[in-house]
Amino acid sequence: MKFVRILFAILSIGFVLSACQKDFSYESGAGHGTLAKDAFGDCASILVNGSYQKDTLLRGSNFIEVQANFTQLGNYSIKTDTVNGYSFSAVGYTGVVGLNTIRLVGVGKPLVAGVDVFTVKFDTSSCKVNVNVTIGAGGVLPAVFTLNGNPTACAAATLAGNYNMSLPTTSTGNTVTITANVTTAGSYTITTPLVNGVSFTGTGTLTIGASQPIILRANGGTPAAAGTFNYLITGSAGNCNFDVVYGAALAPAVYTFTCAGATVLGTYEVGTAMTASNTITLPITVATGGTYIITTTVNGITFSGSGVLPATPAAQSIILTASGSPLAVAAPSTFVISGGGGANCSVNITVTAAVVPGTITAFVNGGGTVTTFNIGATGLLTSFGGISTIDISGDNSNATNTASILLGVTKTGSITTGTYTQSNLVNTADGQYDNTTGTSFYANLVGGTLTLNVTSITTVAPLRIQGTFSGTFKDAFGTGTNTTTFATGTFDVPYN
């Protein structure tokens, strides 16, 4: 399936149409600027959204977002080249000089699995973006590579972190970086044997190159002894080995917390697994250098951290990373953190209720049974040039060629309750329906009908939008004679 958006929104000086495959322009003058990119030519702050599978048509959730620095207002066209049967593009009008986030919507169908490298072009500037295409059931096609240093010592193996007897390792602080000669881009998984209580694992994707870095992360194990231990990597990519020198056990550090400076990062919802973004950072004052090992568990969440604190400077910070999943709503959960020298600190974290899954339902083409689009039913809020849009989308099933629906509400300022239609340039609605054969039907200013009533919308967490809809969507971007009708439609989805 694919979603090709046609959006309409009112501006103080007129209106702007943003389309993916047709360029309808109602503004005069060309916008100019450059794409933001890093020193390697990769697009800066790139977002690649959606799932990309071999032989599966792209849809509305398949888009990339790039940063463009506009030096002149006006119409713009930003697009990629066509790679592996698909591409991304955006046309529109900007009324804002400076850095803008531009969404390029994908069209087409990936032909083979692997890592596709696209060139994004705007004016005379360009940048690169990588998109991983999976093979459907098995993920990204495996990379073909040889470990540098094969078959002896891993070339230029670089260790990071502290390695001492009885000091637990961490996946974020204890790493080994090796390199590989990659001839075919794709995925990789490397795991070492467990040696001295510690193993290293790395997974990800590789692009073609002679010295592509691979980061292996420690398993969190605790070294059982001091000394030099050898880790051997074996597999189809060849063999190489590296040494880790574990020092003798160190004495515990003595320090105090500055509890008022504690910083909590991440989202905490019932049943949602913690990630590396869920952390507590605690400022400390070190009196005596040495090791620290901290673990505290409350309400299904464990915060832990370990490492070596130098004697100087006195002012330092400790980062504790969460694991587990919150068990119950709590406002707040209080974590008591104990450190060296009798230091104690209490940190409060609010755990919210789990997000209720979204639902989208309707009677399609006069059928007597309600059709649901509840798979991945969600909303996405975007704002551009003072105009807000919430795209509400969902799939009928998990099948490759499933029916899908996209409903859009657009308004200058913030989205509010009220009635939105495809012919209204103030409260604008638009829609797209993709059936199981890949045919797309539309309701927009060009054709088709759509009446969408927003009956409830929350603007503080948890964000949610609810309402009803009905209408007749037409093929050929809304100008065709074939139709799909929707009656007694409802939506109740979280949005972000």
PDB file of C-alpha atoms in Angstrom, residues 156-161 171-179 199-202 213-218 242:
ATOM      1  CA  ALA A 156      42.813  -1.547  15.489  1.00  0.00           C
ATOM      2  CA  ALA A 157      40.513  -3.009  18.148  1.00  0.00           C
ATOM      3  CA  THR A 158      39.663  -0.185  20.558  1.00  0.00           C
ATOM      4  CA  LEU A 159      38.332  -0.725  24.077  1.00  0.00           C
ATOM      5  CA  ALA A 160      36.298   1.827  25.998  1.00  0.00           C
ATOM      6  CA  GLY A 161      35.385   1.732  29.675  1.00  0.00           C
ATOM      7  CA  SER A 171      26.433  -2.163  27.662  1.00  0.00           C
ATOM      8  CA  THR A 172      26.837   1.603  27.394  1.00  0.00           C
ATOM      9  CA  GLY A 173      30.161   2.040  29.181  1.00  0.00           C
ATOM     10  CA  ASN A 174      32.116  -1.076  28.141  1.00  0.00           C
ATOM     11  CA  THR A 175      32.591  -1.478  24.405  1.00  0.00           C
ATOM     12  CA  VAL A 176      35.041  -2.827  21.852  1.00  0.00           C
ATOM     13  CA  THR A 177      35.207  -1.293  18.370  1.00  0.00           C
ATOM     14  CA  ILE A 178      36.528  -3.388  15.496  1.00  0.00           C
ATOM     15  CA  THR A 179      36.389  -2.796  11.738  1.00  0.00           C
ATOM     16  CA  SER A 199      30.877 -11.440  26.676  1.00  0.00           C
ATOM     17  CA  PHE A 200      30.466  -8.853  23.910  1.00  0.00           C
ATOM     18  CA  THR A 201      27.679  -8.554  21.315  1.00  0.00           C
ATOM     19  CA  GLY A 202      26.989  -6.230  18.409  1.00  0.00           C
ATOM     20  CA  PRO A 213      33.213   0.275  12.401  1.00  0.00           C
ATOM     21  CA  ILE A 214      31.435  -2.424  14.408  1.00  0.00           C
ATOM     22  CA  ILE A 215      30.735  -1.727  18.086  1.00  0.00           C
ATOM     23  CA  LEU A 216      30.504  -4.711  20.430  1.00  0.00           C
ATOM     24  CA  ARG A 217      28.887  -4.064  23.816  1.00  0.00           C
ATOM     25  CA  ALA A 218      29.503  -5.892  27.092  1.00  0.00           C
ATOM     26  CA  PHE A 242      41.234  -9.174  20.907  1.00  0.00           C
TER      27      PHE A 242
END
